């Protein structure tokens, strides 16, 4: 129920920003529009932004808002990691089928670009952290070059 930008310093090393999910919040449309502008301004003007962790519910098909956000991120050149959460709510075979379906929907291919994650069981944590730390390290190398 995030309603503003919240910042979390991780190990005194880097910062995560939690942004409102304006497409799903039960708030008036005028508030959603304000959030949309705030989020777009933040993502386009934040010089230190390395990537967006674009979180979707693995159990759901992409909404028009999800696909609009993806197209907007790509059009603006904003790097992102697509992460499907709540994998613990699906069986292993359902997860595999849904991941394949979502990879086609988001990336027009069956290639495994979608990361899966469960906050309940921590499945996918190592893979997600690996992607995040790889981006951080690559950025540090660029900065020192």
Tab-separated table of N, CA and C in Angstrom:
chain	number	residue	atom	x	y	z
A	1	UNK	N	0.821	-1.196	0.000
A	1	UNK	CA	0.000	0.000	0.000
A	1	UNK	C	0.864	1.259	0.000
A	2	UNK	N	1.943	1.202	-0.742
A	2	UNK	CA	2.850	2.333	-0.860
A	2	UNK	C	2.128	3.504	-1.515
A	3	UNK	N	2.229	4.686	-0.906
A	3	UNK	CA	1.562	5.855	-1.464
A	3	UNK	C	2.528	6.987	-1.770
A	4	UNK	N	3.799	6.765	-1.515
A	4	UNK	CA	4.825	7.750	-1.846
A	4	UNK	C	6.108	6.983	-2.134
A	5	UNK	N	7.158	7.675	-2.507
A	5	UNK	CA	8.425	6.994	-2.765
A	5	UNK	C	9.122	6.771	-1.427
A	6	UNK	N	9.430	5.516	-1.139
A	6	UNK	CA	10.149	5.156	0.083
A	6	UNK	C	11.540	4.666	-0.299
A	7	UNK	N	12.541	5.078	0.475
A	7	UNK	CA	13.920	4.719	0.193
A	7	UNK	C	14.437	3.781	1.274
A	8	UNK	N	15.182	2.756	0.847
A	8	UNK	CA	15.763	1.785	1.762
A	8	UNK	C	17.245	1.649	1.456
A	9	UNK	N	18.092	2.015	2.415
A	9	UNK	CA	19.531	1.862	2.239
A	9	UNK	C	19.885	0.419	2.587
A	10	UNK	N	20.572	-0.246	1.672
A	10	UNK	CA	20.919	-1.651	1.832
A	10	UNK	C	22.417	-1.765	2.144
A	11	UNK	N	22.729	-2.255	3.328
A	11	UNK	CA	24.120	-2.475	3.759
A	11	UNK	C	25.019	-1.246	3.571
A	12	UNK	N	24.451	-0.056	3.712
A	12	UNK	CA	25.214	1.182	3.478
A	12	UNK	C	25.916	1.165	2.123
A	13	UNK	N	25.353	0.447	1.164
A	13	UNK	CA	26.018	0.228	-0.111
A	13	UNK	C	25.220	0.777	-1.298
A	14	UNK	N	23.916	0.574	-1.300
A	14	UNK	CA	23.060	1.056	-2.377
A	14	UNK	C	21.658	1.274	-1.828
A	15	UNK	N	20.804	1.872	-2.636
A	15	UNK	CA	19.456	2.233	-2.182
A	15	UNK	C	18.411	1.618	-3.100
A	16	UNK	N	17.396	1.031	-2.476
A	16	UNK	CA	16.201	0.602	-3.186
A	16	UNK	C	15.148	1.684	-2.980
A	17	UNK	N	14.371	1.936	-4.004
A	17	UNK	CA	13.244	2.854	-3.906
A	17	UNK	C	11.977	2.057	-4.167
A	18	UNK	N	11.012	2.206	-3.292
A	18	UNK	CA	9.719	1.540	-3.451
A	18	UNK	C	8.730	2.587	-3.938
A	19	UNK	N	8.136	2.331	-5.107
A	19	UNK	CA	7.217	3.282	-5.726
A	19	UNK	C	5.794	2.754	-5.644
A	20	UNK	N	4.816	3.650	-5.609
A	20	UNK	CA	3.412	3.188	-5.586
A	20	UNK	C	3.076	2.380	-6.834
A	21	UNK	N	2.266	1.371	-6.675
A	21	UNK	CA	1.754	0.602	-7.812
A	21	UNK	C	0.451	1.232	-8.258
A	22	UNK	N	0.542	2.325	-8.983
A	22	UNK	CA	-0.636	3.145	-9.261
A	22	UNK	C	-1.716	2.431	-10.056
A	23	UNK	N	-1.389	1.350	-10.733
A	23	UNK	CA	-2.400	0.652	-11.520
A	23	UNK	C	-3.334	-0.202	-10.693
A	24	UNK	N	-2.952	-0.529	-9.466
A	24	UNK	CA	-3.744	-1.468	-8.680
A	24	UNK	C	-4.265	-0.884	-7.384
A	25	UNK	N	-3.790	0.283	-7.007
A	25	UNK	CA	-4.200	0.869	-5.738
A	25	UNK	C	-5.665	1.282	-5.797
A	26	UNK	N	-6.333	1.089	-4.696
A	26	UNK	CA	-7.733	1.489	-4.584
A	26	UNK	C	-7.788	2.944	-4.121
A	27	UNK	N	-7.468	3.832	-5.046
A	27	UNK	CA	-7.489	5.268	-4.770
A	27	UNK	C	-8.197	5.962	-5.942
A	28	UNK	N	-8.636	7.207	-5.722
A	28	UNK	CA	-9.289	7.931	-6.824
A	28	UNK	C	-8.358	8.068	-8.028
A	29	UNK	N	-8.969	8.172	-9.198
A	29	UNK	CA	-8.197	8.288	-10.433
A	29	UNK	C	-7.289	9.518	-10.416
A	30	UNK	N	-7.710	10.593	-9.764
A	30	UNK	CA	-6.877	11.803	-9.680
A	30	UNK	C	-5.583	11.507	-8.927
A	31	UNK	N	-5.647	10.677	-7.904
A	31	UNK	CA	-4.448	10.297	-7.142
A	31	UNK	C	-3.568	9.400	-8.006
A	32	UNK	N	-4.178	8.464	-8.738
A	32	UNK	CA	-3.407	7.605	-9.644
A	32	UNK	C	-2.649	8.440	-10.664
A	33	UNK	N	-3.281	9.480	-11.199
A	33	UNK	CA	-2.612	10.354	-12.177
A	33	UNK	C	-1.436	11.081	-11.540
A	34	UNK	N	-1.605	11.537	-10.296
A	34	UNK	CA	-0.511	12.208	-9.589
A	34	UNK	C	0.650	11.244	-9.397
A	35	UNK	N	0.339	10.023	-8.992
A	35	UNK	CA	1.381	9.020	-8.785
A	35	UNK	C	2.098	8.721	-10.096
A	36	UNK	N	1.323	8.603	-11.174
A	36	UNK	CA	1.916	8.297	-12.479
A	36	UNK	C	2.938	9.361	-12.853
A	37	UNK	N	2.572	10.629	-12.683
A	37	UNK	CA	3.500	11.713	-13.004
A	37	UNK	C	4.725	11.663	-12.089
A	38	UNK	N	4.503	11.449	-10.794
A	38	UNK	CA	5.612	11.373	-9.835
A	38	UNK	C	6.566	10.235	-10.212
A	39	UNK	N	6.020	9.089	-10.541
A	39	UNK	CA	6.835	7.922	-10.886
A	39	UNK	C	7.600	8.167	-12.189
A	40	UNK	N	6.922	8.686	-13.192
A	40	UNK	CA	7.585	8.945	-14.473
A	40	UNK	C	8.707	9.960	-14.299
A	41	UNK	N	8.452	11.026	-13.559
A	41	UNK	CA	9.500	12.025	-13.299
A	41	UNK	C	10.685	11.387	-12.577
A	42	UNK	N	10.385	10.581	-11.590
A	42	UNK	CA	11.444	9.924	-10.820
A	42	UNK	C	12.286	9.017	-11.726
A	43	UNK	N	11.637	8.200	-12.507
A	43	UNK	CA	12.361	7.236	-13.339
A	43	UNK	C	13.174	7.907	-14.448
A	44	UNK	N	12.689	9.011	-14.954
A	44	UNK	CA	13.391	9.683	-16.050
A	44	UNK	C	14.484	10.642	-15.571
A	45	UNK	N	14.362	11.126	-14.359
A	45	UNK	CA	15.318	12.139	-13.878
A	45	UNK	C	16.317	11.621	-12.862
A	46	UNK	N	16.171	10.408	-12.422
A	46	UNK	CA	17.056	9.846	-11.396
A	46	UNK	C	18.325	9.339	-12.068
A	47	UNK	N	19.370	10.134	-12.035
A	47	UNK	CA	20.616	9.795	-12.733
A	47	UNK	C	21.286	8.534	-12.194
A	48	UNK	N	21.070	8.229	-10.924
A	48	UNK	CA	21.723	7.063	-10.320
A	48	UNK	C	20.907	5.778	-10.463
A	49	UNK	N	19.775	5.852	-11.140
A	49	UNK	CA	18.921	4.676	-11.311
A	49	UNK	C	19.620	3.638	-12.188
A	50	UNK	N	19.778	2.433	-11.670
A	50	UNK	CA	20.401	1.352	-12.443
A	50	UNK	C	19.360	0.489	-13.147
A	51	UNK	N	18.254	0.249	-12.490
A	51	UNK	CA	17.210	-0.596	-13.077
A	51	UNK	C	15.949	-0.515	-12.230
A	52	UNK	N	14.856	-0.852	-12.855
A	52	UNK	CA	13.568	-0.971	-12.191
A	52	UNK	C	13.308	-2.456	-11.987
A	53	UNK	N	12.866	-2.813	-10.806
A	53	UNK	CA	12.399	-4.177	-10.591
A	53	UNK	C	10.887	-4.107	-10.778
A	54	UNK	N	10.465	-4.589	-11.915
A	54	UNK	CA	9.079	-4.524	-12.370
A	54	UNK	C	8.399	-5.795	-11.872
A	55	UNK	N	7.566	-5.646	-10.849
A	55	UNK	CA	6.965	-6.791	-10.165
A	55	UNK	C	5.566	-7.057	-10.708
A	56	UNK	N	5.349	-8.314	-11.071
A	56	UNK	CA	4.027	-8.754	-11.519
A	56	UNK	C	3.627	-9.974	-10.696
A	57	UNK	N	2.347	-10.263	-10.663
A	57	UNK	CA	1.830	-11.454	-9.994
A	57	UNK	C	1.894	-12.592	-11.006
A	58	UNK	N	2.670	-13.599	-10.689
A	58	UNK	CA	2.879	-14.731	-11.597
A	58	UNK	C	1.573	-15.424	-11.969
A	59	UNK	N	0.567	-15.313	-11.128
A	59	UNK	CA	-0.700	-16.015	-11.365
A	59	UNK	C	-1.604	-15.302	-12.362
A	60	UNK	N	-1.266	-14.067	-12.696
A	60	UNK	CA	-2.148	-13.246	-13.529
A	60	UNK	C	-1.594	-13.047	-14.935
A	61	UNK	N	-2.488	-12.855	-15.863
A	61	UNK	CA	-2.089	-12.454	-17.213
A	61	UNK	C	-1.720	-10.978	-17.182
A	62	UNK	N	-0.888	-10.527	-18.103
A	62	UNK	CA	-0.530	-9.112	-18.113
A	62	UNK	C	-1.753	-8.231	-18.341
A	63	UNK	N	-1.840	-7.171	-17.561
A	63	UNK	CA	-2.921	-6.209	-17.769
A	63	UNK	C	-2.454	-5.198	-18.812
A	64	UNK	N	-3.387	-4.456	-19.389
A	64	UNK	CA	-2.975	-3.395	-20.315
A	64	UNK	C	-2.007	-2.407	-19.645
A	65	UNK	N	-2.203	-2.118	-18.346
A	65	UNK	CA	-1.294	-1.216	-17.622
A	65	UNK	C	0.109	-1.808	-17.526
A	66	UNK	N	0.194	-3.120	-17.278
A	66	UNK	CA	1.503	-3.783	-17.208
A	66	UNK	C	2.239	-3.636	-18.540
A	67	UNK	N	1.543	-3.933	-19.623
A	67	UNK	CA	2.169	-3.871	-20.946
A	67	UNK	C	2.502	-2.436	-21.344
A	68	UNK	N	1.643	-1.486	-20.944
A	68	UNK	CA	1.939	-0.070	-21.196
A	68	UNK	C	3.207	0.348	-20.456
A	69	UNK	N	3.317	-0.074	-19.201
A	69	UNK	CA	4.507	0.272	-18.421
A	69	UNK	C	5.760	-0.324	-19.054
A	70	UNK	N	5.688	-1.562	-19.480
A	70	UNK	CA	6.842	-2.194	-20.125
A	70	UNK	C	7.240	-1.430	-21.386
A	71	UNK	N	6.267	-1.110	-22.231
A	71	UNK	CA	6.563	-0.361	-23.461
A	71	UNK	C	7.167	1.006	-23.136
A	72	UNK	N	6.636	1.663	-22.103
A	72	UNK	CA	7.143	2.971	-21.703
A	72	UNK	C	8.591	2.860	-21.219
A	73	UNK	N	8.874	1.865	-20.371
A	73	UNK	CA	10.249	1.667	-19.885
A	73	UNK	C	11.204	1.458	-21.058
A	74	UNK	N	10.802	0.610	-21.994
A	74	UNK	CA	11.656	0.324	-23.144
A	74	UNK	C	11.821	1.550	-24.038
A	75	UNK	N	10.745	2.280	-24.286
A	75	UNK	CA	10.813	3.470	-25.134
A	75	UNK	C	11.697	4.554	-24.521
A	76	UNK	N	11.705	4.623	-23.199
A	76	UNK	CA	12.509	5.635	-22.497
A	76	UNK	C	13.918	5.138	-22.183
A	77	UNK	N	14.212	3.889	-22.524
A	77	UNK	CA	15.538	3.340	-22.264
A	77	UNK	C	15.810	3.053	-20.801
A	78	UNK	N	14.754	2.791	-20.029
A	78	UNK	CA	14.914	2.472	-18.608
A	78	UNK	C	15.092	0.956	-18.472
A	79	UNK	N	16.243	0.556	-17.939
A	79	UNK	CA	16.517	-0.873	-17.721
A	79	UNK	C	15.542	-1.423	-16.675
A	80	UNK	N	15.139	-2.672	-16.874
A	80	UNK	CA	14.251	-3.282	-15.880
A	80	UNK	C	14.479	-4.782	-15.806
A	81	UNK	N	14.119	-5.327	-14.651
A	81	UNK	CA	14.076	-6.771	-14.435
A	81	UNK	C	12.613	-7.111	-14.180
A	82	UNK	N	12.044	-7.990	-14.969
A	82	UNK	CA	10.663	-8.412	-14.777
A	82	UNK	C	10.662	-9.577	-13.795
A	83	UNK	N	9.944	-9.406	-12.678
A	83	UNK	CA	9.928	-10.408	-11.613
A	83	UNK	C	8.490	-10.822	-11.331
A	84	UNK	N	8.229	-12.114	-11.502
A	84	UNK	CA	6.924	-12.675	-11.185
A	84	UNK	C	6.936	-13.201	-9.766
A	85	UNK	N	6.073	-12.646	-8.934
A	85	UNK	CA	6.026	-13.042	-7.523
A	85	UNK	C	4.903	-14.042	-7.271
A	86	UNK	N	4.864	-14.526	-6.060
A	86	UNK	CA	3.823	-15.442	-5.570
A	86	UNK	C	3.911	-16.818	-6.228
A	87	UNK	N	5.136	-17.231	-6.580
A	87	UNK	CA	5.281	-18.543	-7.195
A	87	UNK	C	4.923	-19.664	-6.230
A	88	UNK	N	4.940	-19.371	-4.934
A	88	UNK	CA	4.571	-20.391	-3.946
A	88	UNK	C	3.084	-20.727	-4.004
A	89	UNK	N	2.301	-19.917	-4.679
A	89	UNK	CA	0.864	-20.160	-4.782
A	89	UNK	C	0.498	-21.039	-5.977
A	90	UNK	N	1.525	-21.431	-6.761
A	90	UNK	CA	1.316	-22.300	-7.918
A	90	UNK	C	2.128	-23.576	-7.750
A	91	UNK	N	1.656	-24.652	-8.351
A	91	UNK	CA	2.449	-25.878	-8.360
A	91	UNK	C	3.653	-25.667	-9.281
A	92	UNK	N	4.602	-26.576	-9.222
A	92	UNK	CA	5.789	-26.458	-10.067
A	92	UNK	C	5.422	-26.485	-11.548
A	93	UNK	N	4.491	-27.354	-11.926
A	93	UNK	CA	4.093	-27.431	-13.344
A	93	UNK	C	3.300	-26.196	-13.754
A	94	UNK	N	2.449	-25.678	-12.856
A	94	UNK	CA	1.701	-24.450	-13.166
A	94	UNK	C	2.672	-23.268	-13.315
A	95	UNK	N	3.678	-23.220	-12.458
A	95	UNK	CA	4.674	-22.151	-12.526
A	95	UNK	C	5.391	-22.191	-13.865
A	96	UNK	N	5.828	-23.378	-14.264
A	96	UNK	CA	6.552	-23.529	-15.530
A	96	UNK	C	5.683	-23.081	-16.705
A	97	UNK	N	4.426	-23.509	-16.710
A	97	UNK	CA	3.503	-23.156	-17.790
A	97	UNK	C	3.253	-21.643	-17.811
A	98	UNK	N	3.040	-21.050	-16.625
A	98	UNK	CA	2.754	-19.617	-16.552
A	98	UNK	C	3.984	-18.784	-16.927
A	99	UNK	N	5.169	-19.208	-16.522
A	99	UNK	CA	6.398	-18.493	-16.884
A	99	UNK	C	6.570	-18.488	-18.395
A	100	UNK	N	6.348	-19.624	-19.016
A	100	UNK	CA	6.455	-19.710	-20.472
A	100	UNK	C	5.450	-18.773	-21.146
A	101	UNK	N	4.227	-18.798	-20.672
A	101	UNK	CA	3.160	-17.957	-21.222
A	101	UNK	C	3.499	-16.466	-21.047
A	102	UNK	N	4.008	-16.087	-19.875
A	102	UNK	CA	4.326	-14.683	-19.613
A	102	UNK	C	5.554	-14.221	-20.391
A	103	UNK	N	6.524	-15.105	-20.591
A	103	UNK	CA	7.683	-14.752	-21.418
A	103	UNK	C	7.239	-14.433	-22.844
A	104	UNK	N	6.281	-15.178	-23.349
A	104	UNK	CA	5.757	-14.901	-24.688
A	104	UNK	C	4.990	-13.575	-24.676
A	105	UNK	N	4.152	-13.371	-23.660
A	105	UNK	CA	3.334	-12.153	-23.597
A	105	UNK	C	4.193	-10.890	-23.472
A	106	UNK	N	5.238	-10.949	-22.649
A	106	UNK	CA	6.063	-9.759	-22.420
A	106	UNK	C	7.209	-9.613	-23.420
A	107	UNK	N	7.753	-10.742	-23.859
A	107	UNK	CA	8.969	-10.672	-24.677
A	107	UNK	C	8.814	-11.319	-26.055
A	108	UNK	N	7.606	-11.768	-26.387
A	108	UNK	CA	7.336	-12.398	-27.681
A	108	UNK	C	8.231	-13.606	-27.939
A	109	UNK	N	8.610	-14.281	-26.883
A	109	UNK	CA	9.461	-15.467	-27.037
A	109	UNK	C	9.358	-16.317	-25.776
A	110	UNK	N	9.799	-17.532	-25.875
A	110	UNK	CA	9.758	-18.433	-24.739
A	110	UNK	C	11.014	-18.368	-23.890
A	111	UNK	N	11.973	-17.528	-24.291
A	111	UNK	CA	13.234	-17.428	-23.551
A	111	UNK	C	12.971	-16.998	-22.112
A	112	UNK	N	13.772	-17.526	-21.180
A	112	UNK	CA	13.566	-17.234	-19.766
A	112	UNK	C	14.123	-15.875	-19.364
A	113	UNK	N	13.370	-14.821	-19.639
A	113	UNK	CA	13.751	-13.484	-19.203
A	113	UNK	C	13.053	-13.132	-17.899
A	114	UNK	N	11.883	-13.729	-17.676
A	114	UNK	CA	11.113	-13.484	-16.468
A	114	UNK	C	11.767	-14.201	-15.289
A	115	UNK	N	12.035	-13.451	-14.223
A	115	UNK	CA	12.553	-14.052	-12.994
A	115	UNK	C	11.363	-14.383	-12.112
A	116	UNK	N	11.457	-15.486	-11.381
A	116	UNK	CA	10.374	-15.849	-10.468
A	116	UNK	C	10.874	-15.745	-9.038
A	117	UNK	N	9.939	-15.401	-8.147
A	117	UNK	CA	10.331	-15.155	-6.761
A	117	UNK	C	9.173	-15.450	-5.821
A	118	UNK	N	9.522	-15.979	-4.654
A	118	UNK	CA	8.545	-16.179	-3.595
A	118	UNK	C	9.102	-15.588	-2.309
A	119	UNK	N	8.426	-14.600	-1.787
A	119	UNK	CA	8.875	-14.021	-0.513
A	119	UNK	C	8.599	-14.996	0.627
A	120	UNK	N	7.636	-15.876	0.435
A	120	UNK	CA	7.281	-16.840	1.474
A	120	UNK	C	8.347	-17.930	1.625
A	121	UNK	N	8.811	-18.495	0.514
A	121	UNK	CA	9.778	-19.593	0.569
A	121	UNK	C	11.201	-19.168	0.205
A	122	UNK	N	11.350	-17.938	-0.266
A	122	UNK	CA	12.642	-17.392	-0.736
A	122	UNK	C	13.141	-18.036	-2.026
A	123	UNK	N	12.310	-18.836	-2.682
A	123	UNK	CA	12.707	-19.383	-3.982
A	123	UNK	C	12.909	-18.235	-4.956
A	124	UNK	N	14.005	-18.300	-5.694
A	124	UNK	CA	14.310	-17.267	-6.670
A	124	UNK	C	15.143	-16.129	-6.102
A	125	UNK	N	15.355	-16.116	-4.795
A	125	UNK	CA	16.102	-15.026	-4.153
A	125	UNK	C	17.528	-14.945	-4.681
A	126	UNK	N	18.198	-16.089	-4.755
A	126	UNK	CA	19.591	-16.101	-5.211
A	126	UNK	C	19.712	-15.571	-6.639
A	127	UNK	N	18.802	-15.986	-7.509
A	127	UNK	CA	18.839	-15.552	-8.903
A	127	UNK	C	18.576	-14.045	-9.024
A	128	UNK	N	17.595	-13.556	-8.270
A	128	UNK	CA	17.282	-12.129	-8.316
A	128	UNK	C	18.448	-11.303	-7.782
A	129	UNK	N	19.014	-11.697	-6.636
A	129	UNK	CA	20.149	-10.962	-6.082
A	129	UNK	C	21.344	-11.010	-7.020
A	130	UNK	N	21.518	-12.103	-7.696
A	130	UNK	CA	22.611	-12.210	-8.652
A	130	UNK	C	22.451	-11.176	-9.766
A	131	UNK	N	21.239	-11.040	-10.300
A	131	UNK	CA	20.973	-10.041	-11.352
A	131	UNK	C	21.196	-8.623	-10.824
A	132	UNK	N	20.735	-8.361	-9.617
A	132	UNK	CA	20.877	-7.023	-9.034
A	132	UNK	C	22.349	-6.709	-8.794
A	133	UNK	N	23.076	-7.621	-8.161
A	133	UNK	CA	24.482	-7.339	-7.844
A	133	UNK	C	25.339	-7.267	-9.105
A	134	UNK	N	24.988	-8.018	-10.138
A	134	UNK	CA	25.708	-7.929	-11.413
A	134	UNK	C	25.576	-6.518	-11.985
A	135	UNK	N	24.385	-5.944	-11.928
A	135	UNK	CA	24.178	-4.581	-12.424
A	135	UNK	C	24.943	-3.560	-11.582
A	136	UNK	N	24.934	-3.741	-10.292
A	136	UNK	CA	25.649	-2.808	-9.409
A	136	UNK	C	27.151	-2.863	-9.697
A	137	UNK	N	27.681	-4.066	-9.798
A	137	UNK	CA	29.128	-4.213	-10.058
A	137	UNK	C	29.505	-3.661	-11.432
A	138	UNK	N	28.676	-3.901	-12.436
A	138	UNK	CA	28.951	-3.379	-13.786
A	138	UNK	C	28.960	-1.850	-13.752
A	139	UNK	N	28.044	-1.255	-12.998
A	139	UNK	CA	27.999	0.194	-12.884
A	139	UNK	C	29.239	0.728	-12.174
A	140	UNK	N	29.687	0.050	-11.145
A	140	UNK	CA	30.887	0.492	-10.421
A	140	UNK	C	32.113	0.442	-11.332
A	141	UNK	N	32.198	-0.596	-12.155
A	141	UNK	CA	33.333	-0.701	-13.091
A	141	UNK	C	33.304	0.442	-14.103
A	142	UNK	N	32.106	0.786	-14.593
A	142	UNK	CA	31.971	1.913	-15.529
A	142	UNK	C	32.388	3.228	-14.867
A	143	UNK	N	32.000	3.397	-13.615
A	143	UNK	CA	32.315	4.640	-12.895
A	143	UNK	C	33.819	4.807	-12.652
A	144	UNK	N	34.524	3.697	-12.464
A	144	UNK	CA	35.955	3.785	-12.177
A	144	UNK	C	36.800	3.751	-13.432
A	145	UNK	N	36.186	3.484	-14.577
A	145	UNK	CA	36.940	3.437	-15.841
A	145	UNK	C	37.188	4.810	-16.388
